Coordinates of C-alpha atoms and ligand atoms in Angstrom, one line a residue:
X1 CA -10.7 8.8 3.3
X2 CA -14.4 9.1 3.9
X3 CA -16.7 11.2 2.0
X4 CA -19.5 13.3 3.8
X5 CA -22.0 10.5 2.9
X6 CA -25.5 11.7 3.9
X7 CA -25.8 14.2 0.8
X8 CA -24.6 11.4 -1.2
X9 CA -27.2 8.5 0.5
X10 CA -30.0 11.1 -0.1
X11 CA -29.0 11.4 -3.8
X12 CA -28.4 7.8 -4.2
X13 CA -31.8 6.9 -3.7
X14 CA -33.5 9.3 -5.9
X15 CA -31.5 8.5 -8.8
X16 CA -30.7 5.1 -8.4
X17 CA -33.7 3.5 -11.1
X18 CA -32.0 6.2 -14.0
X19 CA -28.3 5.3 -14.1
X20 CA -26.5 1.6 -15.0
X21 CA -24.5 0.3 -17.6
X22 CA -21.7 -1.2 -16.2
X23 CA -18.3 -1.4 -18.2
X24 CA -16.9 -4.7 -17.3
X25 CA -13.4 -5.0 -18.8
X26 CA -13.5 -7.7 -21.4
X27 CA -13.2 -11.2 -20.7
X28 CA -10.4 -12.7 -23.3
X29 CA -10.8 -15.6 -25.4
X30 CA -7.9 -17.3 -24.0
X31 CA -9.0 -17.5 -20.3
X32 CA -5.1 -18.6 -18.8
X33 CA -4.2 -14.9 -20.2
X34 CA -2.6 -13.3 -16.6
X35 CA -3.9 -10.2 -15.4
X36 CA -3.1 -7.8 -12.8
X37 CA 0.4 -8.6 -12.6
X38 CA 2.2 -8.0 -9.3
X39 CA 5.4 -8.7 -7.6
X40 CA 6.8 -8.7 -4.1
X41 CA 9.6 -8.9 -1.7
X42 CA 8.9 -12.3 -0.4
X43 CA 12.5 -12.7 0.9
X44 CA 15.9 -12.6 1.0
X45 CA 16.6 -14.1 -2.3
X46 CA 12.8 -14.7 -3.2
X47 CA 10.4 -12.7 -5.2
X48 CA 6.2 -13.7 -5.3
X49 CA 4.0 -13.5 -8.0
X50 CA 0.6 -12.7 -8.2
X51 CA -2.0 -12.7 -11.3
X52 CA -5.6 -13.2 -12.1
X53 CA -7.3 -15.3 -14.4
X54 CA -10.8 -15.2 -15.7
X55 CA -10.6 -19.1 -14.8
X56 CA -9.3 -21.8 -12.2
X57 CA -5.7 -22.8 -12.8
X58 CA -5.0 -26.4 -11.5
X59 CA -1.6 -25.4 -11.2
X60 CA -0.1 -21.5 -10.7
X61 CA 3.6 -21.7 -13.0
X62 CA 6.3 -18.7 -14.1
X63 CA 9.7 -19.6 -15.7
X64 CA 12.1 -17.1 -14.9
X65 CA 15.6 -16.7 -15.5
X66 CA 18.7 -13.9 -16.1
X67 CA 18.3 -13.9 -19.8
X68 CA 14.8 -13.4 -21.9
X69 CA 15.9 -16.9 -23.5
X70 CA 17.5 -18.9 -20.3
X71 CA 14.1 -19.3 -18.3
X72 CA 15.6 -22.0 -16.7
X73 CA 14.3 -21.9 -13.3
X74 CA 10.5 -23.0 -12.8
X75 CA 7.8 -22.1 -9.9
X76 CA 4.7 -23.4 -9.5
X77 CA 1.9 -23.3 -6.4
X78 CA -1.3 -25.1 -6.7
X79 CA -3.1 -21.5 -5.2
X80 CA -6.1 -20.4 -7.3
X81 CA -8.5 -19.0 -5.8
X82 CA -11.7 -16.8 -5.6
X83 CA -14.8 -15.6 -3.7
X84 CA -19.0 -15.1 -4.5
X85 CA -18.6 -12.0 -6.4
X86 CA -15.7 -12.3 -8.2
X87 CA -15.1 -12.9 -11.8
X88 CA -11.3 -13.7 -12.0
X89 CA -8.9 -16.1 -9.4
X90 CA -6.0 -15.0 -7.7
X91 CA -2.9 -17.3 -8.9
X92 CA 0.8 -17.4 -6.8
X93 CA 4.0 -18.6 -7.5
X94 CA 7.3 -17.7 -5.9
X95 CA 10.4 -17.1 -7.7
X96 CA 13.3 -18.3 -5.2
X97 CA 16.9 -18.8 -4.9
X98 CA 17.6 -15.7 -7.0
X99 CA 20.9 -13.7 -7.0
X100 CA 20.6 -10.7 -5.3
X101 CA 19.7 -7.0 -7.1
X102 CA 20.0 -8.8 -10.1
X103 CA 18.4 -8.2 -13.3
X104 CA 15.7 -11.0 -14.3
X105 CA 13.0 -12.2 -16.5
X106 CA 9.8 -14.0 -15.7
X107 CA 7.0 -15.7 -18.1
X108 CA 3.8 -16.7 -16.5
X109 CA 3.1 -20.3 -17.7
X110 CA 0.2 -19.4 -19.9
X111 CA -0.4 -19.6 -23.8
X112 CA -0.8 -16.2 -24.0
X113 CA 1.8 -14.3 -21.7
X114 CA 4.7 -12.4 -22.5
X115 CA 8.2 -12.1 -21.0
X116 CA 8.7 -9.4 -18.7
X117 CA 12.1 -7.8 -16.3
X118 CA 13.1 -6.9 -13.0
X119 CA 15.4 -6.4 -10.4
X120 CA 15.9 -9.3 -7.6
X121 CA 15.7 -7.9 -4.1
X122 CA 18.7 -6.4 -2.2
X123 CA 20.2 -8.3 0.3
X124 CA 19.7 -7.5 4.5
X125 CA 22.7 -5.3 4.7
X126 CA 23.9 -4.0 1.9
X127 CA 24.4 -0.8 2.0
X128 CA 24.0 0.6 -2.0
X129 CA 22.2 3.6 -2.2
X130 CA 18.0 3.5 -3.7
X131 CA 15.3 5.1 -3.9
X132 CA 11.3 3.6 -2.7
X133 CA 8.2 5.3 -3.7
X134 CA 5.7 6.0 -1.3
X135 CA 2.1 6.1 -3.0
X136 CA -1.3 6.2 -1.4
X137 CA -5.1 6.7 -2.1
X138 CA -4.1 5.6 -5.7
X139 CA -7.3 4.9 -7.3
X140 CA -8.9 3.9 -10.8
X141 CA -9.2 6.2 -13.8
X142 CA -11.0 6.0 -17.0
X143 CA -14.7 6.8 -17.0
X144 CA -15.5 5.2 -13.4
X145 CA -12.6 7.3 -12.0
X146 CA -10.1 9.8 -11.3
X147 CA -11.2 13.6 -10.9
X148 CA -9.4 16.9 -9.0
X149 CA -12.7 18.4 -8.8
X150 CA -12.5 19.0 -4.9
X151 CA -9.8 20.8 -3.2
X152 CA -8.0 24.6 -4.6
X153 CA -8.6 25.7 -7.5
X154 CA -8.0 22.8 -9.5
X155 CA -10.2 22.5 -12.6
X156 CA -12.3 19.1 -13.2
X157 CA -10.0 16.5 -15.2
X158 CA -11.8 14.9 -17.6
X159 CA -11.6 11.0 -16.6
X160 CA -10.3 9.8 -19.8
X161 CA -7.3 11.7 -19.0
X162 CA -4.0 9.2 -17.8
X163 CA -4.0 8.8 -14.0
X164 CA -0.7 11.2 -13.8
X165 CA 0.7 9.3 -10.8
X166 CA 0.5 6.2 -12.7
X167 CA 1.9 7.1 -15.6
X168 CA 4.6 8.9 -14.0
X169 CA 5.5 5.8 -12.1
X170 CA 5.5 4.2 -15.3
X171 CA 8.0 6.3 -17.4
X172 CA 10.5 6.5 -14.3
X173 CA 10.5 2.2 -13.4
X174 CA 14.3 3.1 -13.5
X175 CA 14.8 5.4 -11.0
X176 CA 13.2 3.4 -8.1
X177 CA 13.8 -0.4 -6.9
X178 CA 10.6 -0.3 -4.5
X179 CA 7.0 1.1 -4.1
X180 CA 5.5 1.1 -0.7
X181 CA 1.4 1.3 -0.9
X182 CA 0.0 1.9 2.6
X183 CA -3.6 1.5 1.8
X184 CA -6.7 2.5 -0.4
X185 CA -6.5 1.2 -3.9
X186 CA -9.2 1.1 -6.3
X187 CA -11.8 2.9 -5.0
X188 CA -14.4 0.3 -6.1
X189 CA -16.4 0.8 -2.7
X190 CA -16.9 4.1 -4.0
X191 CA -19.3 3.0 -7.4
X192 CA -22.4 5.4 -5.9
X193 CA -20.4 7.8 -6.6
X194 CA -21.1 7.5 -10.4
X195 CA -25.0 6.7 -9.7
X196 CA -25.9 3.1 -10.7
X197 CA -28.6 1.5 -9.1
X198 CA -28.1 -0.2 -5.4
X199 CA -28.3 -3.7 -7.9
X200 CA -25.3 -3.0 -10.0
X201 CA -23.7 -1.7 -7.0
X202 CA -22.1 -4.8 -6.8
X203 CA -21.3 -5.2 -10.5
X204 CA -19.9 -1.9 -10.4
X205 CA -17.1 -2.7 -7.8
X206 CA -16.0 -5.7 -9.4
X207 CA -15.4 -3.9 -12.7
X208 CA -13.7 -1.0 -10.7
X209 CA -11.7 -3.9 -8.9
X210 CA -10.8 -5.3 -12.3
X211 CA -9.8 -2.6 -14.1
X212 CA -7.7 -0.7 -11.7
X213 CA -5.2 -3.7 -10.8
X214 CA -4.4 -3.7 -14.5
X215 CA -4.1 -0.1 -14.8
X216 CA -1.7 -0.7 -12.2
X217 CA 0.0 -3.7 -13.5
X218 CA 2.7 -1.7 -15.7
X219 CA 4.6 -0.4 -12.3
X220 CA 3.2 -3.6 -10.2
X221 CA 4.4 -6.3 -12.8
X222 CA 8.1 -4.9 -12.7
X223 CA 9.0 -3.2 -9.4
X224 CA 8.2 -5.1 -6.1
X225 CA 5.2 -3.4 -5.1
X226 CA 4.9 -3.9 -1.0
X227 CA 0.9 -3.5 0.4
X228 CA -1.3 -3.0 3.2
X229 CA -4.9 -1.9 3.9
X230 CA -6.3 1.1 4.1
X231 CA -10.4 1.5 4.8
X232 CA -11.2 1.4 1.5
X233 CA -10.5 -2.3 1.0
X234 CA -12.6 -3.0 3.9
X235 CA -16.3 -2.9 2.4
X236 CA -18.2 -2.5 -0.7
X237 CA -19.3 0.8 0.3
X238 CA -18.8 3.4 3.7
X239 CA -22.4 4.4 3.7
X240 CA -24.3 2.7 6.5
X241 CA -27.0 2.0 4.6
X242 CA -25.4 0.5 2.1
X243 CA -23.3 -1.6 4.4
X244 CA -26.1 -4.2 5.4
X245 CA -26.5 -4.6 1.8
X246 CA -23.0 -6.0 1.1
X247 CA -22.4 -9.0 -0.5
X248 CA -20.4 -12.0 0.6
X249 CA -17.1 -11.0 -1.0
X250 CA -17.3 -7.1 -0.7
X251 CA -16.7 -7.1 3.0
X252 CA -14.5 -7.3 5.5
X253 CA -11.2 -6.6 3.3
X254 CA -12.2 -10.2 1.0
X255 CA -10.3 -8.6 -2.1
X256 CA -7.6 -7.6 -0.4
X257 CA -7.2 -10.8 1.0
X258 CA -7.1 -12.6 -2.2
X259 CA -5.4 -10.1 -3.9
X260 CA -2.5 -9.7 -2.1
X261 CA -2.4 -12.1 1.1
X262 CA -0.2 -14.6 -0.8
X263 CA 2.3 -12.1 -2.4
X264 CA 3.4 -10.2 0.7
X265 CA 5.9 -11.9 3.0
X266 CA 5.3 -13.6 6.3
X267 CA 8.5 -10.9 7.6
X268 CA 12.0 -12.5 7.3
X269 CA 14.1 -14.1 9.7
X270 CA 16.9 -12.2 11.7
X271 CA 20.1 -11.8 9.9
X272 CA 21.5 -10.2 13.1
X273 CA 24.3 -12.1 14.8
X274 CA 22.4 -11.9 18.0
X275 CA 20.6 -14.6 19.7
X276 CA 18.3 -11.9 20.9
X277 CA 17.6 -10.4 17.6
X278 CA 17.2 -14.0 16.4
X279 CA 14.4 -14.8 18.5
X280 CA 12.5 -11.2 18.8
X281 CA 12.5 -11.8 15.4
X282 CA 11.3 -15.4 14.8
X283 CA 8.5 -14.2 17.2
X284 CA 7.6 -11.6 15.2
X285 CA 7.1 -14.0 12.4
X286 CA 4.6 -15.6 14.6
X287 CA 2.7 -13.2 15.0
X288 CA 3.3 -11.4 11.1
X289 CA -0.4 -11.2 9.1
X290 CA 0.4 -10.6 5.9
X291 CA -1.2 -8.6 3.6
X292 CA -2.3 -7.3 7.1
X293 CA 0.8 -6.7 8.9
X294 CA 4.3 -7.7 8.4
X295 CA 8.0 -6.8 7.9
X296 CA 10.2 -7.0 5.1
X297 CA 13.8 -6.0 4.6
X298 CA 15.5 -4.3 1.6
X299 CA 19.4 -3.6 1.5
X300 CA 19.9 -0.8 4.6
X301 CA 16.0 -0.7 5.4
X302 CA 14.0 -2.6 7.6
X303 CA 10.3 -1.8 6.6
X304 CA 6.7 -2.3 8.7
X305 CA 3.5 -2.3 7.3
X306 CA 0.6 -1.8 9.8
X307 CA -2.5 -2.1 10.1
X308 CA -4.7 1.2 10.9
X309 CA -7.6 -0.5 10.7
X310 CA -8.6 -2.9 12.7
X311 CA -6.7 -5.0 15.2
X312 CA -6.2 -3.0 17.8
X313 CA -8.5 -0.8 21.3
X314 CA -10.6 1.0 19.4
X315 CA -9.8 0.4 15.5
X316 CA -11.8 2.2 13.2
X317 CA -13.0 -0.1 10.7
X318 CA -14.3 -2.8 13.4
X319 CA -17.7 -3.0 14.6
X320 CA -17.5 -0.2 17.4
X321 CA -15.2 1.5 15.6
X322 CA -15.0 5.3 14.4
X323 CA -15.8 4.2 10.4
X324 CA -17.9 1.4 11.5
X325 CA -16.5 -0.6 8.8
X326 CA -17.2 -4.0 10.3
X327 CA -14.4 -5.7 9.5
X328 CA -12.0 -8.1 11.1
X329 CA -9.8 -9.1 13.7
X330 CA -7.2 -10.8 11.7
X331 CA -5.2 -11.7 14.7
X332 CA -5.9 -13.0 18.3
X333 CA -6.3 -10.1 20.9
X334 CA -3.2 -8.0 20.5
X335 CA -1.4 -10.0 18.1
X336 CA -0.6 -7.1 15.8
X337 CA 1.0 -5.2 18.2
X338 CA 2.8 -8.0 20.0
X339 CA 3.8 -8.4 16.6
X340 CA 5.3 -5.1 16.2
X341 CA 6.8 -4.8 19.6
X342 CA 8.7 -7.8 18.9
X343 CA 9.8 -7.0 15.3
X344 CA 10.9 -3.4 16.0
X345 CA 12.7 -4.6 19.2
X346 CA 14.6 -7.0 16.8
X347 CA 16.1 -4.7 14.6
X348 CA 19.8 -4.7 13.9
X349 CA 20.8 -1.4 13.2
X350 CA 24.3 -2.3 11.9
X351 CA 22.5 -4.6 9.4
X352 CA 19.8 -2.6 8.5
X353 CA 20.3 1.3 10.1
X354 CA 16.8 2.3 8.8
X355 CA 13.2 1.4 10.0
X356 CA 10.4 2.5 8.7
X357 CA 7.1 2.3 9.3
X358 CA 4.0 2.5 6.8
X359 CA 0.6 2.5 7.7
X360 CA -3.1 3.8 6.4
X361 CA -4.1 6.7 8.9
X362 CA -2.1 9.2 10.1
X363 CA -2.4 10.8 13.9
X364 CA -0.4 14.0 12.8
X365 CA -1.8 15.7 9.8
X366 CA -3.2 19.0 8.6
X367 CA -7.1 19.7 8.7
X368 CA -9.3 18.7 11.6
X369 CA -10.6 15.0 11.4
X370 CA -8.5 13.4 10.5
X371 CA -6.1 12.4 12.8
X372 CA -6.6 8.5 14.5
X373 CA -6.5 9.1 18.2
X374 CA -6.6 5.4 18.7
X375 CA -3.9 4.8 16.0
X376 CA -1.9 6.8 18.2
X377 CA -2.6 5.2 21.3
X378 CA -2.0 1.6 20.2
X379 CA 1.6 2.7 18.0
X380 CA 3.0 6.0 18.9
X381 CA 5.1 5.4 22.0
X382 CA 6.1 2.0 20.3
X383 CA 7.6 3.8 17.1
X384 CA 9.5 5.8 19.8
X385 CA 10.9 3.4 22.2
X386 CA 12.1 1.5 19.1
X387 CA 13.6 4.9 17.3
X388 CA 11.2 4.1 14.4
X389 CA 13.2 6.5 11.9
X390 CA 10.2 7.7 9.3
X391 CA 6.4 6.9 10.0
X392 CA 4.5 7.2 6.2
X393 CA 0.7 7.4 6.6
X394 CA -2.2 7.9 3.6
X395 CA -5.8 8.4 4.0
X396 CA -5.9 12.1 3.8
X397 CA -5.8 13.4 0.4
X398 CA -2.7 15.9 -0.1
X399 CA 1.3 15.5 0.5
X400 CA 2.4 16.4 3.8
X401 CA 6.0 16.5 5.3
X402 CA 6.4 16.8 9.2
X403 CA 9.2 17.6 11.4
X404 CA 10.2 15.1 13.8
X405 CA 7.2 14.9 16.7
X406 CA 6.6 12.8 19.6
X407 CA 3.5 13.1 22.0
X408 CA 2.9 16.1 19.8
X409 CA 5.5 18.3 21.0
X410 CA 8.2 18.9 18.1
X411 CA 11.7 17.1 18.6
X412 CA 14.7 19.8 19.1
X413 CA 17.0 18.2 17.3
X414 CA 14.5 18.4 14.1
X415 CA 16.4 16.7 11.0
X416 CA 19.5 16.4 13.3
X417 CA 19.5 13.4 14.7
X418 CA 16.5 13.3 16.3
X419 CA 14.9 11.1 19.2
X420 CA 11.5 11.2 18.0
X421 CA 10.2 10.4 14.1
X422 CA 9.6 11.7 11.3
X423 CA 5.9 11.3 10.0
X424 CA 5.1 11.7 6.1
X425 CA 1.7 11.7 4.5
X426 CA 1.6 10.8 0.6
X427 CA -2.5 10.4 0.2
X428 CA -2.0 13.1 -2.8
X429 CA -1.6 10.2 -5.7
X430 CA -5.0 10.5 -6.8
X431 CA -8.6 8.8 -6.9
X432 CA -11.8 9.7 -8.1
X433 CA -12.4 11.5 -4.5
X434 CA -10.2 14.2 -5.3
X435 CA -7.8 16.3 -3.3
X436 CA -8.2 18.0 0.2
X437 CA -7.6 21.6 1.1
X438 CA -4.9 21.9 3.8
X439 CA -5.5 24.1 6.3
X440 CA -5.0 24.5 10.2
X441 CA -1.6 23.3 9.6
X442 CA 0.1 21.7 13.3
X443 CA 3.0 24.1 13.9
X444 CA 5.7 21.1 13.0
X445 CA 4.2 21.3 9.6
X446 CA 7.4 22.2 7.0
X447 CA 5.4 21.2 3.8
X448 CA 1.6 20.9 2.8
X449 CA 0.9 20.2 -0.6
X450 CA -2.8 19.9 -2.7
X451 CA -2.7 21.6 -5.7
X452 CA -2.3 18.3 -7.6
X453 CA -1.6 14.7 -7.4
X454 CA 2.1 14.0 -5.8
X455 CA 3.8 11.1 -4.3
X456 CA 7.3 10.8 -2.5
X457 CA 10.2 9.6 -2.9
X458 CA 12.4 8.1 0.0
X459 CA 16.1 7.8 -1.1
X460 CA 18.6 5.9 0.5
X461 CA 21.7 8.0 0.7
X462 CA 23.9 6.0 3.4
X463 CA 23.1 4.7 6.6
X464 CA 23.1 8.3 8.1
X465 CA 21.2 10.3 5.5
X466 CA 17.6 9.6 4.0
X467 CA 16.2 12.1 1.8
X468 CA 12.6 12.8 1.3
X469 CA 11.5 14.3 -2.2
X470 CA 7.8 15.1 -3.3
X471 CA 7.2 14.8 -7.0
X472 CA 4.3 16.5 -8.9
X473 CA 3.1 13.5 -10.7
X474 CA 2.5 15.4 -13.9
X475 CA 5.4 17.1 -14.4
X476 CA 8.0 14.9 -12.1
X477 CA 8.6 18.4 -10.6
X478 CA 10.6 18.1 -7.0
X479 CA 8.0 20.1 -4.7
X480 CA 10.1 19.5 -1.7
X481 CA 13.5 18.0 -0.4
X482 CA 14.6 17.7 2.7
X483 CA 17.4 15.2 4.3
X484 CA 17.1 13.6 8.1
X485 CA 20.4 12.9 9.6
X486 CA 20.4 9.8 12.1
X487 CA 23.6 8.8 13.5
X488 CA 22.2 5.4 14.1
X489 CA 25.3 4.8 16.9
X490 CA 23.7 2.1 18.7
X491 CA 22.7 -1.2 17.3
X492 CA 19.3 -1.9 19.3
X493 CA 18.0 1.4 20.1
X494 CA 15.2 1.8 23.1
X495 CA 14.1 5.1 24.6
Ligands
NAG1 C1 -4.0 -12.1 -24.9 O1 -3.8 -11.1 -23.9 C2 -4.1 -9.8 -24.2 C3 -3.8 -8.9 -23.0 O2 -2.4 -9.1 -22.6 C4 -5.6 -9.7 -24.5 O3 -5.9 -8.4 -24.9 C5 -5.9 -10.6 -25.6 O4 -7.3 -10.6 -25.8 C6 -5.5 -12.0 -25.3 N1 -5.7 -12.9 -26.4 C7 -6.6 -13.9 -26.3 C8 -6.7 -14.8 -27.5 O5 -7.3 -14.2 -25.3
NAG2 C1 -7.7 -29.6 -13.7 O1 -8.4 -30.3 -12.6 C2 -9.6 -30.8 -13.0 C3 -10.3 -31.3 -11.7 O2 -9.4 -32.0 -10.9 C4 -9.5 -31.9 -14.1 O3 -10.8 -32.3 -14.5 C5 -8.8 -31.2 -15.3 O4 -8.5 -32.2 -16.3 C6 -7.5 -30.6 -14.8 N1 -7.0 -29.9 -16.0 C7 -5.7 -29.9 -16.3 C8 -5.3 -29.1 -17.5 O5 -4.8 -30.5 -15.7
NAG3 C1 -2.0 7.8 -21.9 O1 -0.9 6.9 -21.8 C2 -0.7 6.0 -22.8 C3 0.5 5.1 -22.4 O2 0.5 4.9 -21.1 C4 -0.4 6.8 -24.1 O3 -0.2 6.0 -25.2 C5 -1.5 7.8 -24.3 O4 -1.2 8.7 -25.4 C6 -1.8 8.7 -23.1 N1 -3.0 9.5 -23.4 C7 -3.1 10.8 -23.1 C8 -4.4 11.5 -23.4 O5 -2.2 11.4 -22.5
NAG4 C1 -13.2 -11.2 8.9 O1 -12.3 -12.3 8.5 C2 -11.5 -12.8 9.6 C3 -10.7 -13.9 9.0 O2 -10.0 -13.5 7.9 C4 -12.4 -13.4 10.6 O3 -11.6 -13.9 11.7 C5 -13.4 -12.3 11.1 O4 -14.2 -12.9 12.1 C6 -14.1 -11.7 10.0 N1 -14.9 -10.6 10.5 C7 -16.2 -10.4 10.2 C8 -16.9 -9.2 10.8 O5 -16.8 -11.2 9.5

């Protein structure tokens, strides 16, 4: 989300000589020690890995295996790399051939690594219920983060407190297979917001970088964590000003790129019987940008992550867009949505009955300001034609559940069986922006949530029934449940 920024320039400037001291996480003595752990769907029977190192690797290796002592299997990729501002390279491997929802452990080849579990992904198909997380807006805590200062009546949290939607995520890895993260993660364009000078600026969002990703790493190193961007990855900072001042590496979504452009996978291939499926599909692939945009599949869901920001008429985060972000294209003219035109349109319900969508910035939302009229444009009528089952935006700072909406004019059906779909928001998880007041709630509003940090959870009852939970991260409280009925009766819907 974006601040009101001109306060915040003014402020900048008059303090920036007083304040530095950057905290840089320390640098270990054993420089192969993997950081930042993360894994991914990368396939059918295929898991990535991502880490960083504080140096080059020649070679990128994990064991891995279905006992802590048979780490028989071995992956390696020769992918190490970095950009101007960095301090740590981005390392790959991917862990294939793997039984499917099976337990594992992997080792990182490294002389100081440890050996860690998880579950192999779920086949196209099969049908066993699970539950995905939804977070978003998850940012950094510790001293250059994480406050509830803004929004209700919430006191300020002192930042040494534990990022509740992190650790809740943490004590519950069994109860979910999957996290979805549609955008904004560490917050690091938002340094000014502690005050150091326009020089350590760029410091400041590096440490942020580095020390969030390994906050992270206890759910991200275990459950396959799925990502795409969201406009805080886009730049080392939203205020105009600042913007001419960024460095090579803080702009135009750099991180993100190197972060998690080699985890996330390049969308699968059909496993529809259908010729057509087949080829909407292998087109799809084509046109797939991944950490950008893509498609995986995970036992009955087929899942798209967008991209809200640019890449489209009108994106915000381009040059003449909205947030004036400056960033991208990723893809040749249209490519994203030719992408998800063909991707949705290859979807084999009998194979996988559920599609959902996940992407940064939400067109239906509480509040004014928030909703992306061009997002809507380029998307909406597409997640309809297609019967796009659940749409799961961020960006705006509280949990919000909607009824079932098209063009913005509430399906009849609601939860039963409706045409048009469902939309979520989960930007509630928390980052050192805070939460946001709902008000002027749309009328197909059934839940609004900001009284503190939540997330959701999307369980997979059957290939009919999908329930939607909110959890209060602190307590692991359900807020609210609810249960959308789709009869999913025909295999290629278009309306
Ligand atoms: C080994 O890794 C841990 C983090 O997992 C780190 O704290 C420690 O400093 C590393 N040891 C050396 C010798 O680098
Ligand atoms: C890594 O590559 C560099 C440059 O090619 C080489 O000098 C070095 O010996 C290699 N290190 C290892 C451990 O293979
Ligand atoms: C924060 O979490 C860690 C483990 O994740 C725990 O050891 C520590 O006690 C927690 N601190 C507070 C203040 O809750
Ligand atoms: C951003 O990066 C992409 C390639 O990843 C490039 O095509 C594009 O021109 C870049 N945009 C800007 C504004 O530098």
């Amino acid at each position: 989300m974006v601040r009101s920024l001109i306060s915040i320039e003014g402020l900048l400037f008059l303090a920036a000589p007083v304040f530095g001291n950057i905290g840089y996480p320390p640098i270990p003595e054993d420089l192969t020690t993997p950081f930042q752990v993360r894994l991914a769907v990368n396939g059918q029977n295929a898991v990535a890995i991502g880490w960083n190192t504080y140096k080059a690797l020649n070679e990128s290796c994990v064991t891995y295996g279905i006992a802590p002592d048979k780490l028989n299997s071995r992956s390696c990729s020769t992918s190490s790399t970095t950009y101007s501002t960095s301090r740590t390279w981005s390392n790959v491997a991917v862990m294939s051939g793997l039984k499917p929802a099976s337990t594992y452990f992997y080792k990182i080849v490294s002389t100081n690594s440890s050996v860690e579990p998880f579950l192999s992904p779920r086949m196209s198909g099969d049908k066993t219920p699970f539950n995905m997380n939804v977070v978003a807006d998850l940012g950094v805590y510790g001293k250059d983060g994480f406050k509830i200062s803004k929004g209700d009546d919430i006191p300020y949290t002192q930042p040494e407190f534990n990022h509740t939607t992190i650790g809740h995520l943490a004590a519950t890895l069994s109860d979910y297979e999957v996290v979805i993260h549609p955008g904004d993660f560490a917050y690091a364009d938002d340094w000014y917001l502690k005050l150091p000078s326009v020089k350590e600026g760029q410091e400041a969002y590096q440490s942020i970088l580095e020390q969030f990703y390994e906050q992270l790493a206890p759910i991200t190193g275990h459950k396959l964590y799925m990502a795409s961007p969201g406009n805080h990855e886009a730049d080392c900072s939203e205020i105009r000003r600042l913007l001419e001042l960024c460095p090579e590496g803080q702009e135009n979504f750099t991180d993100f790129k190197h972060h998690f452009g080699k985890v996330m996978p390049q969308t699968f291939a059909s496993s529809s019987s259908e010729r057509f499926a087949q080829t909407q599909s292998e087109k799809a692939r084509s046109f797939a940008k991944p950490p950008f945009w893509y498609s995986f599949e995970y036992g009955m869901v087929h899942v798209v992550m967008i991209n809200t920001e640019t890449d489209f008429p009108n994106a915000p985060d381009t040059q003449t867009g909205s947030a004036r972000l400056e960033s991208g294209p990723f893809g040749s003219k249209g490519e994203q949505l030719k992408f998800l035109d063909a991707d949705l349109s290859s979807v084999d319900r009998r194979v996988t009955p559920w599609i959902i969508v996940a992407g940064h910035r939400p067109w239906y939302s509480t509040g004014s300001g928030h909703h992306c009229q061009s997002c809507q444009k380029a998307f909406e009528k597409l997640f309809f034609k297609y019967g796009v089952d659940l749409a799961v935006f961020g960006h705006v700072h509280n949990s919000q559940r909607l009824l079932p909406v098209f063009n913005g004019i509430a399906d009849p059906r609601g939860m039963r069986n409706p045409k048009a779909p469902m939309y979520i928001t989960c930007g509630g998880a928390g980052n050192i922006e805070g939460l946001l007041h709902i008000k002027h709630k749309p009328s197909y509003t059934k839940f609004a949530y900001a009284k503190d940090y939540s997330y959701s959870t999307l369980k997979f009852l059957d290939d009919k029934h999908l329930q939607i939970d909110f959890i209060r991260s602190s307590t692991g409280d359900v807020l609210d449940s609810s249960t959308l009925y789709k009869s999913h009766s025909v295999p290629f819907v278009t309306q």
